[in-house]
CSV table of C-alpha atoms and ligand atoms in Angstrom, one decimal:
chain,number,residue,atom,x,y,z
A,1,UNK,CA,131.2,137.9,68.1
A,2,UNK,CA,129.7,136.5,64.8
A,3,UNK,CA,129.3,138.3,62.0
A,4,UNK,CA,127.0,137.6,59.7
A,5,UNK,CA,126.6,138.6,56.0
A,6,UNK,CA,123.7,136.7,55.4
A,7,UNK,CA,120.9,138.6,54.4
A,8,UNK,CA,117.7,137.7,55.8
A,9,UNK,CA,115.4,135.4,53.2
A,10,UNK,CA,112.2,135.9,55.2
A,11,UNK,CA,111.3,138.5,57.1
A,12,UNK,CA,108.2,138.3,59.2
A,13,UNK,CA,107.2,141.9,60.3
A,14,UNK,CA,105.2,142.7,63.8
A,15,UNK,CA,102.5,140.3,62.6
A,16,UNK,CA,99.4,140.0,64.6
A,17,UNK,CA,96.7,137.3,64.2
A,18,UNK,CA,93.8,136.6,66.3
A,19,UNK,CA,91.0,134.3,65.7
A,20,UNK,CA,88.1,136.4,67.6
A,21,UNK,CA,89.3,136.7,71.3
A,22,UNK,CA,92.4,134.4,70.9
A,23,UNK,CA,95.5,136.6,69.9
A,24,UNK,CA,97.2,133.6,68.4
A,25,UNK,CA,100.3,135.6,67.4
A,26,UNK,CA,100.8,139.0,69.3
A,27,UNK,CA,103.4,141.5,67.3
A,28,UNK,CA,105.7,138.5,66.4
A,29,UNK,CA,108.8,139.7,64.6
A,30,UNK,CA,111.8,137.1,62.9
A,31,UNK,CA,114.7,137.7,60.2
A,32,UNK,CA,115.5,134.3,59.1
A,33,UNK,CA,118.8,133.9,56.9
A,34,UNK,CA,119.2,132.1,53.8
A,35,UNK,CA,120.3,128.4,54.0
A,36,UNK,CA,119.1,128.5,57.9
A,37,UNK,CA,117.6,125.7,59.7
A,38,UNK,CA,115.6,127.1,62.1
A,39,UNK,CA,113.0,126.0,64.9
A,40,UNK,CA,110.2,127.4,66.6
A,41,UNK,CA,109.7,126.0,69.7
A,42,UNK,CA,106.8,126.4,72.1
A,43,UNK,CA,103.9,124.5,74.1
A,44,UNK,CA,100.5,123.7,72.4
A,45,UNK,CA,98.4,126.8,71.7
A,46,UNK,CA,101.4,129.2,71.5
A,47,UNK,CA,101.0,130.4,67.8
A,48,UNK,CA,103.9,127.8,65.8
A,49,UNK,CA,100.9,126.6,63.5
A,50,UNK,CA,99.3,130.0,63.1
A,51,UNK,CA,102.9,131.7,61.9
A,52,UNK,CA,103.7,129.0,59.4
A,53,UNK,CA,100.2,129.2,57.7
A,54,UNK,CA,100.5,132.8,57.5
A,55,UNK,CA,104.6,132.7,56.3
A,56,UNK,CA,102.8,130.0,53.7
A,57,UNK,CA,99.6,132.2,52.7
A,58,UNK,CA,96.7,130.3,54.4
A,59,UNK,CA,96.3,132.8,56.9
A,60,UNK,CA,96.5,136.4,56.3
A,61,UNK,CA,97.4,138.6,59.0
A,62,UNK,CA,95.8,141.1,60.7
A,63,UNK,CA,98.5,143.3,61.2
A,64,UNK,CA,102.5,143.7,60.2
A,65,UNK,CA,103.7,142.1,57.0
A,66,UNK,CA,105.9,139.1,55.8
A,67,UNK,CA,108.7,139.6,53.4
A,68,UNK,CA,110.7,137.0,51.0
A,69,UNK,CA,113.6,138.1,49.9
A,70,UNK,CA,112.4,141.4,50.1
A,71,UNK,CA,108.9,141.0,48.5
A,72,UNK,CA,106.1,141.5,50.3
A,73,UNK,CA,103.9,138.6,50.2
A,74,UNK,CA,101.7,139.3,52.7
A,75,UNK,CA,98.6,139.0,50.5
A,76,UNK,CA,99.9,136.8,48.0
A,77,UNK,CA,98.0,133.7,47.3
A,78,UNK,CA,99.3,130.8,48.6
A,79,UNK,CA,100.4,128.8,45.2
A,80,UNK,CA,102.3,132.2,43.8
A,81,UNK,CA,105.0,132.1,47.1
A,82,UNK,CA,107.9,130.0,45.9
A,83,UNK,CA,107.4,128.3,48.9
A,84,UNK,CA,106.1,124.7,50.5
A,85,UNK,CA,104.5,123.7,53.7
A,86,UNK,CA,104.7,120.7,54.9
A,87,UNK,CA,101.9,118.9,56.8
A,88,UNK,CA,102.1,116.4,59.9
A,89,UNK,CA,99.8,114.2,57.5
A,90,UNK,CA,101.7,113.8,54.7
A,91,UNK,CA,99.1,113.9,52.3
A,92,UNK,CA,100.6,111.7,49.5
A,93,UNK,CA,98.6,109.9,46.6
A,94,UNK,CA,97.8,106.9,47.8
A,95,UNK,CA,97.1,105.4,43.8
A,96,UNK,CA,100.7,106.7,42.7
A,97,UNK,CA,103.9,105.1,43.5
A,98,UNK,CA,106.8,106.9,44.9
A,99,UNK,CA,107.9,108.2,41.8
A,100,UNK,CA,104.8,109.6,40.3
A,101,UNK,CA,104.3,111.1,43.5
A,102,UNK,CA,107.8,113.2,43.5
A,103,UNK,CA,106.5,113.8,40.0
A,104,UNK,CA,103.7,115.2,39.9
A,105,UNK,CA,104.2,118.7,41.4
A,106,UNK,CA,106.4,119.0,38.6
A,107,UNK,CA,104.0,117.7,36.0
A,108,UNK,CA,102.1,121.0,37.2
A,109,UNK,CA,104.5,123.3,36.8
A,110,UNK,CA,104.6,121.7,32.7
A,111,UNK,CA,108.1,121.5,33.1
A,112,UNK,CA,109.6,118.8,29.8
A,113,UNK,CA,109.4,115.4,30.3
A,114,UNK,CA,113.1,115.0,30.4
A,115,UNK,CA,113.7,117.7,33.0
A,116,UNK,CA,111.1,115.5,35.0
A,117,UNK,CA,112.4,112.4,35.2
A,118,UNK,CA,116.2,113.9,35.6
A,119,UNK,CA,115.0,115.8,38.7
A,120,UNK,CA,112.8,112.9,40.4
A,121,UNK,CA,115.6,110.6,39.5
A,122,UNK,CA,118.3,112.6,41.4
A,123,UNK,CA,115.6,113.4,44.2
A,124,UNK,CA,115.1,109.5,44.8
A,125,UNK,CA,118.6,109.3,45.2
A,126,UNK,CA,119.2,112.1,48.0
A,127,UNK,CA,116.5,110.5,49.2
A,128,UNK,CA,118.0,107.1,49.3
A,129,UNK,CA,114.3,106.3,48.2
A,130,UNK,CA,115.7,104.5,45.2
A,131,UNK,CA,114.6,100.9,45.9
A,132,UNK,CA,111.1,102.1,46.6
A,133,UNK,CA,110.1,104.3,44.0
A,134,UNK,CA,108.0,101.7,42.3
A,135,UNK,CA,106.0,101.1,45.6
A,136,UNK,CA,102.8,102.5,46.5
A,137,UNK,CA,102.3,104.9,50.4
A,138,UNK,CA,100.6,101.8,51.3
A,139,UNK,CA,103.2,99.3,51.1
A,140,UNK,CA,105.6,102.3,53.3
A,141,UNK,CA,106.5,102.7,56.4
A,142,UNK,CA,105.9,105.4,58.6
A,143,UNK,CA,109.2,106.4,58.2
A,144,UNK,CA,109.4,105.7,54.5
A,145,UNK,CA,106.3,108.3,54.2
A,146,UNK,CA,107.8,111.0,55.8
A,147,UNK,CA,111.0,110.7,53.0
A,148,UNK,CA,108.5,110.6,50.4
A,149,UNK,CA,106.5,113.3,51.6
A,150,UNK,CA,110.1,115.8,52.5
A,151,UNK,CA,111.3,114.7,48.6
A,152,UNK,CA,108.2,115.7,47.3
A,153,UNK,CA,108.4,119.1,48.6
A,154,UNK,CA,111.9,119.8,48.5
A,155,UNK,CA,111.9,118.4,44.7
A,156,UNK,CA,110.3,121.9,44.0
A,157,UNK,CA,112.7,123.7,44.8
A,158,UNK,CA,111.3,125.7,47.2
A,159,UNK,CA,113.1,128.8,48.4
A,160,UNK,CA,112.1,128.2,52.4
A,161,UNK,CA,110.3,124.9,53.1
A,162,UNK,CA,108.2,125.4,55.9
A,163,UNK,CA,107.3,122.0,58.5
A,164,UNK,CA,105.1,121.7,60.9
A,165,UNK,CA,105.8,119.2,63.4
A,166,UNK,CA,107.5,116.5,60.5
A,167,UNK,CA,108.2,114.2,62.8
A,168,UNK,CA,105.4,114.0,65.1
A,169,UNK,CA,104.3,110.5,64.0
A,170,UNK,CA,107.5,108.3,64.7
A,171,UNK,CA,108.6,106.6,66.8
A,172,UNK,CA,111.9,107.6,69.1
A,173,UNK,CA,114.5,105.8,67.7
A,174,UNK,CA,112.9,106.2,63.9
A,175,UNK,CA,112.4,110.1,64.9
A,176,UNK,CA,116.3,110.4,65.8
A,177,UNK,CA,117.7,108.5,62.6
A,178,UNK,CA,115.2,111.0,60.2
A,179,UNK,CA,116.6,114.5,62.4
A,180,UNK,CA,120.3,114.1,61.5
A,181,UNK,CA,118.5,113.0,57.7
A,182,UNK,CA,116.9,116.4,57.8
A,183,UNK,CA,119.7,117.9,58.8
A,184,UNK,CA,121.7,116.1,56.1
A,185,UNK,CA,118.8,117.0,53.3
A,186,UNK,CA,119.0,120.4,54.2
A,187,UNK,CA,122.8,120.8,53.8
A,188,UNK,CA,122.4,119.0,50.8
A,189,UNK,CA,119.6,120.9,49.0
A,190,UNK,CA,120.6,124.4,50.2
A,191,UNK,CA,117.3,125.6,51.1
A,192,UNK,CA,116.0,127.0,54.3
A,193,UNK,CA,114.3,125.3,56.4
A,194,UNK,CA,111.4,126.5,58.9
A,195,UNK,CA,110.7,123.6,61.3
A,196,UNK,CA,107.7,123.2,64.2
A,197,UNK,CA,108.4,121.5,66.7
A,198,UNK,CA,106.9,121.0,70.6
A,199,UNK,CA,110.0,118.5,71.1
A,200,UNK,CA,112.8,120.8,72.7
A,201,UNK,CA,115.0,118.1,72.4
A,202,UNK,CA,114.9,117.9,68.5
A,203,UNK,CA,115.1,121.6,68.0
A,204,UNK,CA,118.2,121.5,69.8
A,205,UNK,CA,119.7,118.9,67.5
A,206,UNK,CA,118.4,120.2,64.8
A,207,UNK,CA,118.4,123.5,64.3
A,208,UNK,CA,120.9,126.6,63.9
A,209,UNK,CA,118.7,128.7,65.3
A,210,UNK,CA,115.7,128.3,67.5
A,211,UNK,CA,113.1,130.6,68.6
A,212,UNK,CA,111.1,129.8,71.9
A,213,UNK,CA,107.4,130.9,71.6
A,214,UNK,CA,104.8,131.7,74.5
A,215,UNK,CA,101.2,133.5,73.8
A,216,UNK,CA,101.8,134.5,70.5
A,217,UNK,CA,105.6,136.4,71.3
A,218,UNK,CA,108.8,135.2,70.8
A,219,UNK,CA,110.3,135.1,74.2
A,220,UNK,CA,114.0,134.2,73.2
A,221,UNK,CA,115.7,133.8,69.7
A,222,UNK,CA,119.3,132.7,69.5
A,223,UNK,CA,121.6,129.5,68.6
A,224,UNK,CA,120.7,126.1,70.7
A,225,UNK,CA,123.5,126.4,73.3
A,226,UNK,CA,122.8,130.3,74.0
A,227,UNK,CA,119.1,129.2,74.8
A,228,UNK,CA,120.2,126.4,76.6
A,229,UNK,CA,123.1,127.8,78.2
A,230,UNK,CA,121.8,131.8,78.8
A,231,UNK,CA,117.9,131.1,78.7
A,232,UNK,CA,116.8,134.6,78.6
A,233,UNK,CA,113.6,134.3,81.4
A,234,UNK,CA,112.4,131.6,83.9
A,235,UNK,CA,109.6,130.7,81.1
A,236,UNK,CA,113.1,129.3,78.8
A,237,UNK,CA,114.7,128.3,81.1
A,238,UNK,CA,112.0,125.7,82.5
A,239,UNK,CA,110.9,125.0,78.7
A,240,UNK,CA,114.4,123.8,77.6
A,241,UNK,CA,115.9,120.8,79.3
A,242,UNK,CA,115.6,119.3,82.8
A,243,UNK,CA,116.2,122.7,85.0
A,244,UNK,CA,116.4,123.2,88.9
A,245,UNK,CA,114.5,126.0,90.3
A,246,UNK,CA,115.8,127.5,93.7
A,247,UNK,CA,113.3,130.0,95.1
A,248,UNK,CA,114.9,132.4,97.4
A,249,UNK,CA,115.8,136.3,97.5
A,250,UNK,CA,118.0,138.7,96.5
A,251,UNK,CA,119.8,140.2,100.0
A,252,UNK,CA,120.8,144.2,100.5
A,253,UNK,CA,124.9,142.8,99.2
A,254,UNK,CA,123.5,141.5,96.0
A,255,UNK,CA,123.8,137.8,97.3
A,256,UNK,CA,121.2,135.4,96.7
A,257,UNK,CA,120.0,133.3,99.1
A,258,UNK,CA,117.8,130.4,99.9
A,259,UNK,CA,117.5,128.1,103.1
A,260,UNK,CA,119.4,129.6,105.0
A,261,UNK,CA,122.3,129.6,102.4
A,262,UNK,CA,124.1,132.3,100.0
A,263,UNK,CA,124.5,130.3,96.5
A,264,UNK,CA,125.7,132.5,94.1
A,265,UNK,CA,126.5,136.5,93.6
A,266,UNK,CA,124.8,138.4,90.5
A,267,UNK,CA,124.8,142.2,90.5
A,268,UNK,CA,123.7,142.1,87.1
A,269,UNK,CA,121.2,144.9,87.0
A,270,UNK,CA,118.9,142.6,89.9
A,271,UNK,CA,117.2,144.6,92.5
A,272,UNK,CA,117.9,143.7,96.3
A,273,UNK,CA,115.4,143.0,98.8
A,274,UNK,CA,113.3,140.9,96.3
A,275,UNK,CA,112.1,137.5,95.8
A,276,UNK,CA,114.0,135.9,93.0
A,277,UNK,CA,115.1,132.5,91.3
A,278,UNK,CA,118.1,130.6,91.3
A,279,UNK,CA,117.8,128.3,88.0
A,280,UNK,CA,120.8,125.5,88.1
A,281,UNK,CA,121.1,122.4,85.0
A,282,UNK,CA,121.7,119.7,86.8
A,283,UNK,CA,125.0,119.3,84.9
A,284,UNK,CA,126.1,122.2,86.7
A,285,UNK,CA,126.5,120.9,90.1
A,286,UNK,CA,128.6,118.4,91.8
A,287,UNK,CA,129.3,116.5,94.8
A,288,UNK,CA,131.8,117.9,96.5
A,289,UNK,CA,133.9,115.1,98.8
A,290,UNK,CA,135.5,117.5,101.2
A,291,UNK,CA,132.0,118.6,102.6
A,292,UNK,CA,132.1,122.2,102.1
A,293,UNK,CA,129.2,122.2,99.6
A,294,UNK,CA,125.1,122.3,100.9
A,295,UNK,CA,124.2,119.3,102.4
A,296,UNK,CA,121.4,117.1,101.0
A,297,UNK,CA,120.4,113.6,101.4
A,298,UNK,CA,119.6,111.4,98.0
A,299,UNK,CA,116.3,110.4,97.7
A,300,UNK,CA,116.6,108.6,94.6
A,301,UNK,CA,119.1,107.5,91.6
A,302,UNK,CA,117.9,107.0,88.2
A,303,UNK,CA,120.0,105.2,86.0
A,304,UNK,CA,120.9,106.5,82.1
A,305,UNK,CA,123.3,104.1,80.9
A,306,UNK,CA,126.1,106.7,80.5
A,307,UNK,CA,124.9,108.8,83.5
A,308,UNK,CA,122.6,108.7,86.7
A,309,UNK,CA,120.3,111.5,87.8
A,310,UNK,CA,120.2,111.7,91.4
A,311,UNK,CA,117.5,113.4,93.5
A,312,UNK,CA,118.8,115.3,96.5
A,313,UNK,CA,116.7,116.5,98.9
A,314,UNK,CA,118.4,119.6,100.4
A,315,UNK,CA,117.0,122.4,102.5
A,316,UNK,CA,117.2,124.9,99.5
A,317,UNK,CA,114.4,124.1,97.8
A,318,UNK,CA,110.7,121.8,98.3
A,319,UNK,CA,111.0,119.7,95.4
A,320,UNK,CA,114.9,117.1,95.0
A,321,UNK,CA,117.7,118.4,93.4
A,322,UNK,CA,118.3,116.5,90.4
A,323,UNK,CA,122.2,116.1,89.7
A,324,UNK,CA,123.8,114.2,86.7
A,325,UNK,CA,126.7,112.5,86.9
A,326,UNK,CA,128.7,110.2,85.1
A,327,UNK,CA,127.8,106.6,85.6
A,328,UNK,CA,131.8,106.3,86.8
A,329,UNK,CA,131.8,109.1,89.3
A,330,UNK,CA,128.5,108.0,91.1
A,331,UNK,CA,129.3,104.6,93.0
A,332,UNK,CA,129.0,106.6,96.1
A,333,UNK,CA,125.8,108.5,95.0
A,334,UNK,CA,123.4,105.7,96.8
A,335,UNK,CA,119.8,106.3,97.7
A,336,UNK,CA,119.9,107.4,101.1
A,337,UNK,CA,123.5,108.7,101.1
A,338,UNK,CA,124.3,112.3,102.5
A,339,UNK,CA,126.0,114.4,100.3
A,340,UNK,CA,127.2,117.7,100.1
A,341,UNK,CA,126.3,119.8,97.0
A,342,UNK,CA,128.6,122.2,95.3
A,343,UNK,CA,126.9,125.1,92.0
A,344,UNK,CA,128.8,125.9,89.2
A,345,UNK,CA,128.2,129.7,90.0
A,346,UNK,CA,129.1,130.9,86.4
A,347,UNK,CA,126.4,128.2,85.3
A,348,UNK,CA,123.6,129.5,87.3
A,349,UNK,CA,120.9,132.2,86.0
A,350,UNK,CA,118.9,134.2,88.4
A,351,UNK,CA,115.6,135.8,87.7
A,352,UNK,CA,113.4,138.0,89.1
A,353,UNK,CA,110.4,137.5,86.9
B,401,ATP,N1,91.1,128.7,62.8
B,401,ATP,C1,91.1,129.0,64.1
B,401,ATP,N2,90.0,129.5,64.7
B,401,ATP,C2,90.0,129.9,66.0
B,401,ATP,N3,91.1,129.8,66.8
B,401,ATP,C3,92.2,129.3,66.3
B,401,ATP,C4,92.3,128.8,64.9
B,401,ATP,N4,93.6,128.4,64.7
B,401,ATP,C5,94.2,128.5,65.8
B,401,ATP,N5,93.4,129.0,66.8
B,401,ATP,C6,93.9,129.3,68.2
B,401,ATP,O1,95.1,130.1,68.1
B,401,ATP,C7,96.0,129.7,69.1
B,401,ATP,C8,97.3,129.2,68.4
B,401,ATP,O2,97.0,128.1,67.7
B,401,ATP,P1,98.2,127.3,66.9
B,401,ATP,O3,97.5,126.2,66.1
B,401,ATP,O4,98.9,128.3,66.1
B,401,ATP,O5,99.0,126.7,68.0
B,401,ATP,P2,100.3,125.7,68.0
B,401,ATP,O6,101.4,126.5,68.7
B,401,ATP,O7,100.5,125.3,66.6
B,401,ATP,O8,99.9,124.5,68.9
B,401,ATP,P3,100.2,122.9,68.8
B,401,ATP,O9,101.6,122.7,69.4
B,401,ATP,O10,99.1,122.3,69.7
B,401,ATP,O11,100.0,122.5,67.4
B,401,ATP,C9,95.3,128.6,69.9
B,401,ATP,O12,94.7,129.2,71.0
B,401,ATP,C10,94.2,128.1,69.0
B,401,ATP,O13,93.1,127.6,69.7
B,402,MG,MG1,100.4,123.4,65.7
């Protein structure tokens, strides 16, 4: 087990919000630790927006409190929390260059001249926004924006920087290169960082921790593999990566079954005679060439460059199995090819909810 010592800089408290009917966020509790990166992952509508503009000040709740490094700063005006949000549209000053727009937020804080320039200097550089301080947000990329707009807030010196869905705008390849930039930054700088995202994908890269929101709750909060790897409920586990869902029951010895098969044992705390789900990565199972496994018949093979997804259809469940494998291993994995399916047991999840 990990221990750890870090205290927790923020400390959002059984905070409610609703906007009349709507409960956007429904007794939502988080510690987050200093010098964390951490994600909040959920579909549209689930509350991500609504919790940052409340950890930021916009929003004040209507129950539970929020606490920063012990303060509470529930009611506290926006521009007193040493803290920054960061919008999708990166609201820059379109008549300033680069460089007056890193400065200005410390022009307004009337810090010396000399402590200016020394701190917009040595933000360009961990930046690497050197060669385009002198520009203008019109002559920037997309890309280029979003540095200018992340130096601008972390140049503050925020104690949390909170940001909603940063990298929203990009495209794929531009949105990869500026995640492992975040990531660097954030080393860098020290401070912690609160990041929205709907991309489960990124949060996964990204993040130390990530927190997977539904209605307004937090449904599971723990470090990207243990989501990914122990999803909590059927809700995570369908939300996070490409998951296979085996619909079948729960006999009177414990054993799960579906199609006419057992799959997997699981006496963990499930109750027999019930309806359940069998939830399987399709990492997690393999083609087994001494025929032992469930057989399936491949429907289709998609090609990944370093892997292939097949779809197998199989009498476990309506919808193909898919099944990774490496590009090497799947010569014999053609469409139309029986096969015989073998499940990592320790790898599959069951649920009964
Ligand atoms: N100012 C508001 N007035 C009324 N309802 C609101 C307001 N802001 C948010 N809501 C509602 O609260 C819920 C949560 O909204 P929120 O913007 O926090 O979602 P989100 O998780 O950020 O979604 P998305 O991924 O689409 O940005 C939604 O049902 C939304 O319609
Ligand atoms: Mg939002």
């Amino acid at each position: 087990m990990n221990i750890d010592f870090k205290a927790p800089v923020l400390a959002v408290d059984t905070v409610v919000k609703r906007f009349g009917k709507t409960v956007a966020v429904n007794g939502l509790s988080l510690d987050i630790r200093e010098n964390e990166f951490f994600a909040l992952l959920g579909p549209s509508g689930c509350g991500k927006t609504t919790l940052l503009r409340m950890i930021a000040g916009f929003e004040v709740p209507d129950e539970g409190r929020i606490r920063l490094a012990g303060t509470d700063i529930t009611e506290q005006a926006p521009e007193k929390r040493p803290l920054n949000l960061m919008f999708q549209s990166y609201a820059l000053f379109p008549h300033m260059t680069v460089r007056q727009n890193l400065a200005y937020g410390l022009e307004m804080e009337q810090l010396a001249k000399s402590e200016i320039s020394a701190r917009v200097e040595e933000m360009l550089k961990t930046t690497d926004l050197q060669a385009l301080a002198g520009r203008k947000p019109a002559e920037l990329s997309g890309g280029q924006k979003q540095r200018v707009a992340l130096a601008r807030a972390l140049i503050k010196r925020p104690k949390v920087l909170l940001l909603d869905e940063p990298l929203g705008a990009l495209d794929k390849k531009l949105r990869e290169k500026m995640q492992l930039e975040l990531k660097r930054l954030q080393n860098e700088v020290g401070i912690t960082f609160i990041i929205v995202t709907h991309d489960q994908e990124e949060a996964l890269v990204m993040a130390d921790r990530v927190a997977v929101l539904k209605d307004g709750s937090i449904l599971q909060c723990g470090t990207p593999q243990e989501v990914y790897e122990r999803p909590a409920n059927r809700f995570v586990a369908g939300f996070i990566g490409v998951m296979n869902f085996i619909e079948g029951e729960i006999g009177a010895d414990a054993l799960f079954r579906a199609g006419g098969e057992v799959l997997a044992c699981d006496h963990n705390g499930l109750k027999r005679d019930q309806k359940a789900v069998l939830a399987v990565r399709p990492e997690n199972i393999v083609l087994k060439s001494d025929g032992t496994g469930i057989a399936g018949t491949v429907v289709d093979v998609a090609y990944h460059g370093l892997d292939r997804q097949l779809y197998v259809k199989t009498t476990l469940s309506a919808a193909p199995l898919q099944v990774r494998l490496a590009a090497t291993g799947a010569a014999a994995a053609q469409t139309g090819a029986a096969v015989s399916l073998g499940f990592d047991a320790a790898a599959c999840r069951i649920f009964q909810d």
